[in-house]
Amino acid sequence: MKFKVIIGVLCLLLILAVSCQSPQSIEFARYYSSGSLLYQSHCQNCHGAKGEGLNALIPPLTDTVFIKNNIHQLPCLVKNGLRGKLTINKKDFTEKMPSNDLAPIEIANVLTYVANSFGNKRGTIDVVQVGNDLNNCK
Amino acid sequence: MSRLILAIGVILLWSACKFNSTTSNSLPIYGNRQAVTRVVNGQTVIDTLYQTIPPFKLVNQYGDSISNNDLNGKIYVADFFFTSCPSICPVMQRNMLNVYNTYKNTPDVKILSYTIDPKYDSVKVLKKYADKLGVTGNMWWFIQGKKDDTYRLAEKSYLVAVSQDTTVPGGYVHQGYFVLVDKQKRVRGSYDGTNAQQVSQLIDDVKTLKAEPAPGANQ
């Protein structure tokens, strides 16, 4: 009897938790799951399934400080690629990252995935922000 | 009666499994073969001559020239790549690093990565690439030669296993295959180098080849 009550209460709590998910977190979940698929098809071959990179050839995506400090430069980086020296996790990288033919919403999705995986926790990178950042590409 | 059938069924199943397990322990030999007769101690015996990797002369990342004599008595894995390849090569190298790390201290196992873009991939570029991958020593060679020679070697010799096993026409050179070659320079397997599971099969198959008796031991 007691057991049934506990299960019942737990179920209620679960339903509450699900239905009370804020609009933001639903949006986040949508961005994140689309981003995860985009990551697999566009980035994973180089940066790895765990964002581990490839030795000194391709940087890992685990440098949370770099991701945090460059969050507004990342949309341009993903769109236009990059060639030059980068210091990630105290190691230098000089190989070339190719450009990507992705729409702003896709860039927002994939960056939301990256910025909330591999140790990063930056919340939703929304499409409006990405649009603004893209207008300021150098 | 039905018990008897069941028993027979079980035995058949068991022997079928047994059969499978023994065959999976020896690897096929790919390529053309030819029967030759020779006389040993007054008796005529028939030998099978298998297709082997023909002689080649190339240069590795240290600028040393490499010929297939350097591979006498070695089991090796060959693949085809180019350093500026953005698509499948990083995945291939990530998987090949597993082969490297498993066998880097084993003197009779080597890796040969042939560049298919020798114009850009000079010795200097190959050395830098090897360094950045974390590859040292002489276990894994990044080698370059004339583009036509490399393509001919790839298509006519290394990728015979691929063309025998699939119906996909041409272009194998670009598809990221790892080719396993035994100590007698015969092709013994091909694996999708972008598929981590197939590459761990390759790592196991190298063990199988290492356990094969040395050539000439049973002649």
mmCIF file of C-alpha atoms in Angstrom:
data_model
loop_
_atom_site.group_PDB
_atom_site.id
_atom_site.type_symbol
_atom_site.label_atom_id
_atom_site.label_comp_id
_atom_site.label_asym_id
_atom_site.label_seq_id
_atom_site.Cartn_x
_atom_site.Cartn_y
_atom_site.Cartn_z
ATOM 1 C CA MET A 1 0.000 0.000 0.000
ATOM 2 C CA LYS A 2 2.640 2.432 1.131
ATOM 3 C CA PHE A 3 4.644 1.382 -1.873
ATOM 4 C CA LYS A 4 1.808 2.212 -4.277
ATOM 5 C CA VAL A 5 1.449 5.643 -2.747
ATOM 6 C CA ILE A 6 5.128 6.338 -3.163
ATOM 7 C CA ILE A 7 5.021 5.223 -6.796
ATOM 8 C CA GLY A 8 1.935 7.359 -7.357
ATOM 9 C CA VAL A 9 3.590 10.429 -5.879
ATOM 10 C CA LEU A 10 6.701 9.825 -7.934
ATOM 11 C CA CYS A 11 4.620 9.546 -11.106
ATOM 12 C CA LEU A 12 2.840 12.778 -10.311
ATOM 13 C CA LEU A 13 6.135 14.527 -9.695
ATOM 14 C CA LEU A 14 7.471 13.218 -12.982
ATOM 15 C CA ILE A 15 4.417 14.425 -14.911
ATOM 16 C CA LEU A 16 4.725 17.796 -13.202
ATOM 17 C CA ALA A 17 8.402 18.012 -14.006
ATOM 18 C CA VAL A 18 7.799 17.213 -17.672
ATOM 19 C CA SER A 19 4.851 19.526 -18.164
ATOM 20 C CA CYS A 20 6.482 22.311 -16.235
ATOM 21 C CA GLN A 21 9.545 22.319 -18.469
ATOM 22 C CA SER A 22 10.010 25.954 -19.272
ATOM 23 C CA PRO A 23 9.741 27.122 -22.874
ATOM 24 C CA GLN A 24 13.471 27.940 -22.727
ATOM 25 C CA SER A 25 14.463 24.418 -21.836
ATOM 26 C CA ILE A 26 12.222 22.962 -24.547
ATOM 27 C CA GLU A 27 13.910 25.292 -27.005
ATOM 28 C CA PHE A 28 17.291 24.297 -25.631
ATOM 29 C CA ALA A 29 16.466 20.599 -26.050
ATOM 30 C CA ARG A 30 15.423 21.188 -29.651
ATOM 31 C CA TYR A 31 18.581 23.179 -30.473
ATOM 32 C CA TYR A 32 20.773 20.636 -28.727
ATOM 33 C CA SER A 33 19.352 17.545 -30.407
ATOM 34 C CA SER A 34 19.441 19.066 -33.916
ATOM 35 C CA GLY A 35 22.940 20.296 -33.124
ATOM 36 C CA SER A 36 24.040 16.838 -32.104
ATOM 37 C CA LEU A 37 23.080 15.453 -35.531
ATOM 38 C CA LEU A 38 24.785 18.350 -37.331
ATOM 39 C CA TYR A 39 27.882 17.787 -35.247
ATOM 40 C CA GLN A 40 27.997 14.128 -36.290
ATOM 41 C CA SER A 41 27.685 14.960 -39.971
ATOM 42 C CA HIS A 42 29.858 18.105 -40.156
ATOM 43 C CA CYS A 43 32.371 18.178 -37.327
ATOM 44 C CA GLN A 44 32.850 14.771 -35.726
ATOM 45 C CA ASN A 45 35.251 13.380 -38.325
ATOM 46 C CA CYS A 46 37.764 16.029 -37.310
ATOM 47 C CA HIS A 47 36.952 16.972 -33.730
ATOM 48 C CA GLY A 48 35.964 13.455 -32.611
ATOM 49 C CA ALA A 49 32.894 11.966 -30.930
ATOM 50 C CA LYS A 50 34.019 13.225 -27.527
ATOM 51 C CA GLY A 51 35.372 16.530 -28.836
ATOM 52 C CA GLU A 52 38.839 15.125 -28.253
ATOM 53 C CA GLY A 53 40.424 16.464 -31.469
ATOM 54 C CA LEU A 54 43.380 14.674 -33.045
ATOM 55 C CA ASN A 55 46.701 15.184 -31.291
ATOM 56 C CA ALA A 56 48.414 18.331 -32.615
ATOM 57 C CA LEU A 57 46.485 18.321 -35.908
ATOM 58 C CA ILE A 58 42.981 19.204 -34.773
ATOM 59 C CA PRO A 59 42.186 21.018 -31.519
ATOM 60 C CA PRO A 60 39.825 19.511 -28.954
ATOM 61 C CA LEU A 61 36.592 21.328 -28.105
ATOM 62 C CA THR A 62 37.192 20.845 -24.403
ATOM 63 C CA ASP A 63 38.891 24.198 -23.743
ATOM 64 C CA THR A 64 35.966 25.708 -21.847
ATOM 65 C CA VAL A 65 37.757 29.016 -21.345
ATOM 66 C CA PHE A 66 38.401 29.423 -25.066
ATOM 67 C CA ILE A 67 34.778 28.556 -25.919
ATOM 68 C CA LYS A 68 33.516 30.996 -23.285
ATOM 69 C CA ASN A 69 35.778 33.871 -24.328
ATOM 70 C CA ASN A 70 35.160 33.400 -28.055
ATOM 71 C CA ILE A 71 31.469 32.593 -28.004
ATOM 72 C CA HIS A 72 30.674 35.539 -30.335
ATOM 73 C CA GLN A 73 33.458 34.654 -32.773
ATOM 74 C CA LEU A 74 32.421 31.001 -33.101
ATOM 75 C CA PRO A 75 29.581 31.558 -35.631
ATOM 76 C CA CYS A 76 32.042 33.193 -38.057
ATOM 77 C CA LEU A 77 34.614 30.481 -37.367
ATOM 78 C CA VAL A 78 32.134 27.725 -38.208
ATOM 79 C CA LYS A 79 30.822 29.523 -41.301
ATOM 80 C CA ASN A 80 34.103 30.708 -42.811
ATOM 81 C CA GLY A 81 36.551 28.200 -41.418
ATOM 82 C CA LEU A 82 39.872 29.252 -40.001
ATOM 83 C CA ARG A 83 43.516 29.292 -40.891
ATOM 84 C CA GLY A 84 46.053 30.630 -38.460
ATOM 85 C CA LYS A 85 47.472 29.912 -35.066
ATOM 86 C CA LEU A 86 45.194 28.996 -32.201
ATOM 87 C CA THR A 87 46.204 28.098 -28.670
ATOM 88 C CA ILE A 88 43.837 25.523 -27.203
ATOM 89 C CA ASN A 89 44.460 23.842 -23.843
ATOM 90 C CA LYS A 90 47.928 25.490 -23.918
ATOM 91 C CA LYS A 91 48.861 23.762 -27.202
ATOM 92 C CA ASP A 92 49.335 25.505 -30.570
ATOM 93 C CA PHE A 93 47.324 24.509 -33.657
ATOM 94 C CA THR A 94 48.046 25.713 -37.172
ATOM 95 C CA GLU A 95 46.082 23.444 -39.531
ATOM 96 C CA LYS A 96 43.175 24.713 -41.561
ATOM 97 C CA MET A 97 39.527 24.311 -40.674
ATOM 98 C CA PRO A 98 37.326 24.355 -43.816
ATOM 99 C CA SER A 99 34.297 26.612 -44.224
ATOM 100 C CA ASN A 100 30.793 25.228 -43.762
ATOM 101 C CA ASP A 101 27.742 25.811 -45.877
ATOM 102 C CA LEU A 102 25.319 26.024 -42.957
ATOM 103 C CA ALA A 103 22.277 28.273 -42.378
ATOM 104 C CA PRO A 104 22.339 30.571 -39.304
ATOM 105 C CA ILE A 105 19.840 28.323 -37.507
ATOM 106 C CA GLU A 106 22.052 25.306 -38.147
ATOM 107 C CA ILE A 107 25.096 27.182 -36.853
ATOM 108 C CA ALA A 108 23.068 28.082 -33.759
ATOM 109 C CA ASN A 109 22.085 24.435 -33.309
ATOM 110 C CA VAL A 110 25.563 23.002 -33.700
ATOM 111 C CA LEU A 111 27.123 25.651 -31.460
ATOM 112 C CA THR A 112 24.492 25.016 -28.794
ATOM 113 C CA TYR A 113 25.552 21.384 -28.932
ATOM 114 C CA VAL A 114 29.284 22.180 -28.768
ATOM 115 C CA ALA A 115 28.895 24.851 -26.096
ATOM 116 C CA ASN A 116 27.010 22.395 -23.877
ATOM 117 C CA SER A 117 29.082 19.260 -24.439
ATOM 118 C CA PHE A 118 32.645 18.149 -23.734
ATOM 119 C CA GLY A 119 32.631 20.018 -20.404
ATOM 120 C CA ASN A 120 31.194 23.290 -21.772
ATOM 121 C CA LYS A 121 28.006 24.728 -20.237
ATOM 122 C CA ARG A 122 26.960 27.941 -21.973
ATOM 123 C CA GLY A 123 23.210 27.379 -22.505
ATOM 124 C CA THR A 124 21.340 28.083 -25.744
ATOM 125 C CA ILE A 125 23.242 29.930 -28.489
ATOM 126 C CA ASP A 126 20.157 31.316 -30.182
ATOM 127 C CA VAL A 127 19.683 32.155 -33.827
ATOM 128 C CA VAL A 128 19.241 35.898 -33.229
ATOM 129 C CA GLN A 129 22.577 36.112 -31.459
ATOM 130 C CA VAL A 130 24.200 34.024 -34.194
ATOM 131 C CA GLY A 131 22.724 36.341 -36.869
ATOM 132 C CA ASN A 132 24.208 39.387 -35.117
ATOM 133 C CA ASP A 133 27.574 37.712 -34.714
ATOM 134 C CA LEU A 134 27.600 36.723 -38.392
ATOM 135 C CA ASN A 135 27.039 40.357 -39.401
ATOM 136 C CA ASN A 136 30.250 41.235 -37.597
ATOM 137 C CA CYS A 137 32.468 38.623 -39.255
ATOM 138 C CA LYS A 138 35.864 39.956 -40.133
ATOM 139 C CA MET B 1 12.307 -40.350 -31.208
ATOM 140 C CA SER B 2 11.932 -36.608 -30.992
ATOM 141 C CA ARG B 3 14.642 -36.654 -28.354
ATOM 142 C CA LEU B 4 16.976 -38.337 -30.807
ATOM 143 C CA ILE B 5 16.270 -35.661 -33.423
ATOM 144 C CA LEU B 6 16.921 -33.005 -30.838
ATOM 145 C CA ALA B 7 20.218 -34.620 -29.909
ATOM 146 C CA ILE B 8 21.285 -34.832 -33.543
ATOM 147 C CA GLY B 9 20.249 -31.226 -34.037
ATOM 148 C CA VAL B 10 22.341 -30.129 -31.078
ATOM 149 C CA ILE B 11 25.359 -32.035 -32.319
ATOM 150 C CA LEU B 12 24.991 -30.596 -35.809
ATOM 151 C CA LEU B 13 24.686 -27.097 -34.426
ATOM 152 C CA TRP B 14 27.702 -27.597 -32.219
ATOM 153 C CA SER B 15 29.821 -28.905 -35.063
ATOM 154 C CA ALA B 16 28.645 -26.074 -37.293
ATOM 155 C CA CYS B 17 29.789 -23.565 -34.713
ATOM 156 C CA LYS B 18 33.024 -25.403 -34.254
ATOM 157 C CA PHE B 19 33.611 -25.335 -37.988
ATOM 158 C CA ASN B 20 33.037 -21.605 -38.079
ATOM 159 C CA SER B 21 35.364 -20.918 -35.235
ATOM 160 C CA THR B 22 38.258 -22.729 -36.860
ATOM 161 C CA THR B 23 37.817 -21.130 -40.264
ATOM 162 C CA SER B 24 37.608 -17.642 -38.815
ATOM 163 C CA ASN B 25 41.078 -18.202 -37.436
ATOM 164 C CA SER B 26 42.729 -18.298 -40.827
ATOM 165 C CA LEU B 27 42.595 -15.394 -43.217
ATOM 166 C CA PRO B 28 41.894 -15.686 -46.945
ATOM 167 C CA ILE B 29 44.612 -14.973 -49.488
ATOM 168 C CA TYR B 30 43.470 -12.454 -52.087
ATOM 169 C CA GLY B 31 44.519 -11.885 -55.674
ATOM 170 C CA ASN B 32 45.291 -14.087 -58.641
ATOM 171 C CA ARG B 33 46.912 -17.440 -58.142
ATOM 172 C CA GLN B 34 48.817 -19.781 -60.363
ATOM 173 C CA ALA B 35 49.750 -23.451 -60.036
ATOM 174 C CA VAL B 36 53.391 -24.353 -60.642
ATOM 175 C CA THR B 37 54.934 -27.781 -60.545
ATOM 176 C CA ARG B 38 58.379 -28.458 -59.214
ATOM 177 C CA VAL B 39 60.368 -31.530 -58.310
ATOM 178 C CA VAL B 40 61.323 -32.188 -54.697
ATOM 179 C CA ASN B 41 63.370 -35.320 -53.855
ATOM 180 C CA GLY B 42 62.404 -36.907 -57.164
ATOM 181 C CA GLN B 43 58.700 -36.265 -56.611
ATOM 182 C CA THR B 44 56.602 -33.777 -58.529
ATOM 183 C CA VAL B 45 54.697 -31.383 -56.264
ATOM 184 C CA ILE B 46 52.261 -28.665 -57.194
ATOM 185 C CA ASP B 47 52.683 -25.291 -55.540
ATOM 186 C CA THR B 48 50.341 -22.365 -55.644
ATOM 187 C CA LEU B 49 51.912 -19.041 -56.482
ATOM 188 C CA TYR B 50 49.943 -16.185 -55.017
ATOM 189 C CA GLN B 51 49.793 -12.610 -56.194
ATOM 190 C CA THR B 52 52.151 -10.419 -54.192
ATOM 191 C CA ILE B 53 52.842 -6.707 -53.869
ATOM 192 C CA PRO B 54 55.366 -5.943 -56.662
ATOM 193 C CA PRO B 55 58.650 -4.086 -56.028
ATOM 194 C CA PHE B 56 58.420 -0.334 -55.500
ATOM 195 C CA LYS B 57 60.739 2.482 -54.564
ATOM 196 C CA LEU B 58 59.467 5.421 -52.559
ATOM 197 C CA VAL B 59 60.597 7.960 -49.982
ATOM 198 C CA ASN B 60 59.416 8.133 -46.361
ATOM 199 C CA GLN B 61 58.875 11.085 -44.025
ATOM 200 C CA TYR B 62 62.554 11.061 -43.029
ATOM 201 C CA GLY B 63 63.695 11.335 -46.657
ATOM 202 C CA ASP B 64 64.947 7.726 -46.631
ATOM 203 C CA SER B 65 64.229 5.740 -49.731
ATOM 204 C CA ILE B 66 62.049 2.722 -49.107
ATOM 205 C CA SER B 67 61.677 -0.344 -51.256
ATOM 206 C CA ASN B 68 59.647 -3.438 -50.619
ATOM 207 C CA ASN B 69 62.826 -5.180 -49.475
ATOM 208 C CA ASP B 70 62.445 -3.125 -46.327
ATOM 209 C CA LEU B 71 59.238 -5.068 -45.759
ATOM 210 C CA ASN B 72 60.740 -8.539 -46.001
ATOM 211 C CA GLY B 73 59.460 -10.591 -43.092
ATOM 212 C CA LYS B 74 57.075 -7.836 -41.960
ATOM 213 C CA ILE B 75 53.331 -7.855 -41.580
ATOM 214 C CA TYR B 76 52.073 -4.452 -42.583
ATOM 215 C CA VAL B 77 48.984 -2.325 -42.991
ATOM 216 C CA ALA B 78 48.794 -0.015 -46.012
ATOM 217 C CA ASP B 79 46.467 2.888 -46.641
ATOM 218 C CA PHE B 80 46.130 5.805 -49.031
ATOM 219 C CA PHE B 81 45.613 9.358 -47.854
ATOM 220 C CA PHE B 82 46.720 12.964 -48.307
ATOM 221 C CA THR B 83 47.641 15.413 -45.587
ATOM 222 C CA SER B 84 45.202 18.130 -46.671
ATOM 223 C CA CYS B 85 42.242 15.738 -46.808
ATOM 224 C CA PRO B 86 39.436 17.259 -44.757
ATOM 225 C CA SER B 87 36.823 14.530 -44.936
ATOM 226 C CA ILE B 88 37.615 10.919 -44.017
ATOM 227 C CA CYS B 89 41.338 11.114 -43.318
ATOM 228 C CA PRO B 90 41.141 12.397 -39.723
ATOM 229 C CA VAL B 91 38.845 9.475 -38.922
ATOM 230 C CA MET B 92 41.206 7.043 -40.642
ATOM 231 C CA GLN B 93 44.213 8.397 -38.782
ATOM 232 C CA ARG B 94 42.379 8.258 -35.464
ATOM 233 C CA ASN B 95 41.707 4.564 -36.143
ATOM 234 C CA MET B 96 45.202 3.896 -37.514
ATOM 235 C CA LEU B 97 46.622 5.366 -34.314
ATOM 236 C CA ASN B 98 44.970 2.431 -32.527
ATOM 237 C CA VAL B 99 46.898 0.045 -34.772
ATOM 238 C CA TYR B 100 50.058 2.074 -34.156
ATOM 239 C CA ASN B 101 49.642 2.121 -30.395
ATOM 240 C CA THR B 102 48.930 -1.615 -30.306
ATOM 241 C CA TYR B 103 51.970 -2.655 -32.334
ATOM 242 C CA LYS B 104 54.488 0.183 -32.145
ATOM 243 C CA ASN B 105 56.902 -1.922 -30.116
ATOM 244 C CA THR B 106 56.498 -5.014 -32.283
ATOM 245 C CA PRO B 107 59.404 -5.161 -34.747
ATOM 246 C CA ASP B 108 57.642 -7.295 -37.379
ATOM 247 C CA VAL B 109 54.564 -5.070 -37.758
ATOM 248 C CA LYS B 110 54.563 -1.837 -39.777
ATOM 249 C CA ILE B 111 52.218 0.746 -41.236
ATOM 250 C CA LEU B 112 52.629 2.338 -44.672
ATOM 251 C CA SER B 113 50.551 5.391 -45.505
ATOM 252 C CA TYR B 114 50.913 6.270 -49.192
ATOM 253 C CA THR B 115 50.105 9.852 -50.095
ATOM 254 C CA ILE B 116 48.021 10.208 -53.244
ATOM 255 C CA ASP B 117 48.948 13.911 -53.466
ATOM 256 C CA PRO B 118 52.768 13.766 -53.704
ATOM 257 C CA LYS B 119 52.904 17.215 -55.281
ATOM 258 C CA TYR B 120 51.749 18.890 -52.087
ATOM 259 C CA ASP B 121 52.854 16.184 -49.657
ATOM 260 C CA SER B 122 56.604 16.633 -49.835
ATOM 261 C CA VAL B 123 58.899 14.840 -47.427
ATOM 262 C CA LYS B 124 58.837 17.947 -45.242
ATOM 263 C CA VAL B 125 55.049 18.101 -45.185
ATOM 264 C CA LEU B 126 54.838 14.371 -44.384
ATOM 265 C CA LYS B 127 57.312 14.729 -41.516
ATOM 266 C CA LYS B 128 55.376 17.596 -40.015
ATOM 267 C CA TYR B 129 52.151 15.656 -40.355
ATOM 268 C CA ALA B 130 53.656 12.599 -38.649
ATOM 269 C CA ASP B 131 54.967 14.810 -35.853
ATOM 270 C CA LYS B 132 51.568 16.372 -35.312
ATOM 271 C CA LEU B 133 49.927 12.973 -35.222
ATOM 272 C CA GLY B 134 52.415 11.986 -32.535
ATOM 273 C CA VAL B 135 54.099 9.329 -34.695
ATOM 274 C CA THR B 136 57.801 8.722 -34.052
ATOM 275 C CA GLY B 137 60.344 6.081 -35.039
ATOM 276 C CA ASN B 138 60.150 3.717 -37.975
ATOM 277 C CA MET B 139 57.025 1.717 -37.288
ATOM 278 C CA TRP B 140 54.709 3.986 -39.303
ATOM 279 C CA TRP B 141 56.015 5.358 -42.583
ATOM 280 C CA PHE B 142 54.337 8.122 -44.538
ATOM 281 C CA ILE B 143 55.595 7.633 -48.054
ATOM 282 C CA GLN B 144 55.474 9.379 -51.366
ATOM 283 C CA GLY B 145 56.446 8.595 -54.937
ATOM 284 C CA LYS B 146 55.123 9.289 -58.413
ATOM 285 C CA LYS B 147 51.382 9.696 -58.351
ATOM 286 C CA ASP B 148 50.812 7.276 -61.253
ATOM 287 C CA ASP B 149 52.942 4.596 -59.619
ATOM 288 C CA THR B 150 51.053 4.919 -56.353
ATOM 289 C CA TYR B 151 47.692 4.681 -58.104
ATOM 290 C CA ARG B 152 48.795 1.648 -60.087
ATOM 291 C CA LEU B 153 50.095 -0.033 -56.952
ATOM 292 C CA ALA B 154 46.858 0.790 -55.147
ATOM 293 C CA GLU B 155 44.469 -0.386 -57.792
ATOM 294 C CA LYS B 156 46.312 -3.360 -59.246
ATOM 295 C CA SER B 157 47.923 -4.766 -56.118
ATOM 296 C CA TYR B 158 46.641 -3.533 -52.786
ATOM 297 C CA LEU B 159 42.972 -3.195 -53.451
ATOM 298 C CA VAL B 160 42.437 -6.599 -55.088
ATOM 299 C CA ALA B 161 40.653 -7.731 -51.955
ATOM 300 C CA VAL B 162 38.273 -4.818 -52.222
ATOM 301 C CA SER B 163 37.501 -5.370 -55.881
ATOM 302 C CA GLN B 164 36.932 -9.077 -55.239
ATOM 303 C CA ASP B 165 34.607 -8.486 -52.330
ATOM 304 C CA THR B 166 32.383 -5.761 -53.684
ATOM 305 C CA THR B 167 30.648 -4.833 -56.864
ATOM 306 C CA VAL B 168 31.312 -1.121 -56.428
ATOM 307 C CA PRO B 169 33.229 0.105 -59.473
ATOM 308 C CA GLY B 170 36.555 1.954 -59.166
ATOM 309 C CA GLY B 171 37.586 4.797 -56.945
ATOM 310 C CA TYR B 172 38.603 2.539 -54.052
ATOM 311 C CA VAL B 173 41.739 4.552 -53.517
ATOM 312 C CA HIS B 174 39.634 7.382 -52.135
ATOM 313 C CA GLN B 175 37.505 5.263 -49.875
ATOM 314 C CA GLY B 176 39.717 4.851 -46.875
ATOM 315 C CA TYR B 177 40.541 1.168 -46.984
ATOM 316 C CA PHE B 178 43.197 -0.355 -44.743
ATOM 317 C CA VAL B 179 44.893 -3.303 -46.453
ATOM 318 C CA LEU B 180 46.574 -6.075 -44.472
ATOM 319 C CA VAL B 181 49.660 -7.652 -46.070
ATOM 320 C CA ASP B 182 51.438 -10.738 -44.730
ATOM 321 C CA LYS B 183 55.150 -11.540 -44.441
ATOM 322 C CA GLN B 184 55.122 -12.991 -47.950
ATOM 323 C CA LYS B 185 53.648 -9.767 -49.357
ATOM 324 C CA ARG B 186 50.241 -11.315 -50.017
ATOM 325 C CA VAL B 187 47.049 -9.354 -49.375
ATOM 326 C CA ARG B 188 45.141 -10.986 -46.525
ATOM 327 C CA GLY B 189 42.365 -8.544 -45.731
ATOM 328 C CA SER B 190 40.823 -5.140 -46.323
ATOM 329 C CA TYR B 191 38.961 -3.044 -43.796
ATOM 330 C CA ASP B 192 36.982 0.180 -43.810
ATOM 331 C CA GLY B 193 39.464 2.530 -42.162
ATOM 332 C CA THR B 194 36.681 4.902 -41.118
ATOM 333 C CA ASN B 195 34.969 2.168 -39.093
ATOM 334 C CA ALA B 196 36.458 1.659 -35.627
ATOM 335 C CA GLN B 197 34.934 -1.817 -35.322
ATOM 336 C CA GLN B 198 36.490 -3.066 -38.553
ATOM 337 C CA VAL B 199 39.805 -1.611 -37.479
ATOM 338 C CA SER B 200 39.710 -3.568 -34.217
ATOM 339 C CA GLN B 201 39.060 -6.665 -36.336
ATOM 340 C CA LEU B 202 42.200 -5.717 -38.275
ATOM 341 C CA ILE B 203 44.149 -5.462 -35.031
ATOM 342 C CA ASP B 204 42.993 -9.005 -34.146
ATOM 343 C CA ASP B 205 43.803 -10.298 -37.621
ATOM 344 C CA VAL B 206 47.390 -9.071 -37.302
ATOM 345 C CA LYS B 207 47.657 -11.415 -34.314
ATOM 346 C CA THR B 208 46.366 -14.275 -36.465
ATOM 347 C CA LEU B 209 49.022 -13.538 -39.088
ATOM 348 C CA LYS B 210 51.740 -13.351 -36.442
ATOM 349 C CA ALA B 211 50.747 -16.857 -35.342
ATOM 350 C CA GLU B 212 51.054 -18.312 -38.869
ATOM 351 C CA PRO B 213 54.061 -20.592 -39.392
ATOM 352 C CA ALA B 214 57.001 -18.922 -41.098
ATOM 353 C CA PRO B 215 57.151 -19.381 -44.874
ATOM 354 C CA GLY B 216 59.066 -22.518 -45.782
ATOM 355 C CA ALA B 217 58.512 -24.098 -42.380
ATOM 356 C CA ASN B 218 56.234 -26.796 -43.763
ATOM 357 C CA GLN B 219 57.840 -27.374 -47.143
#
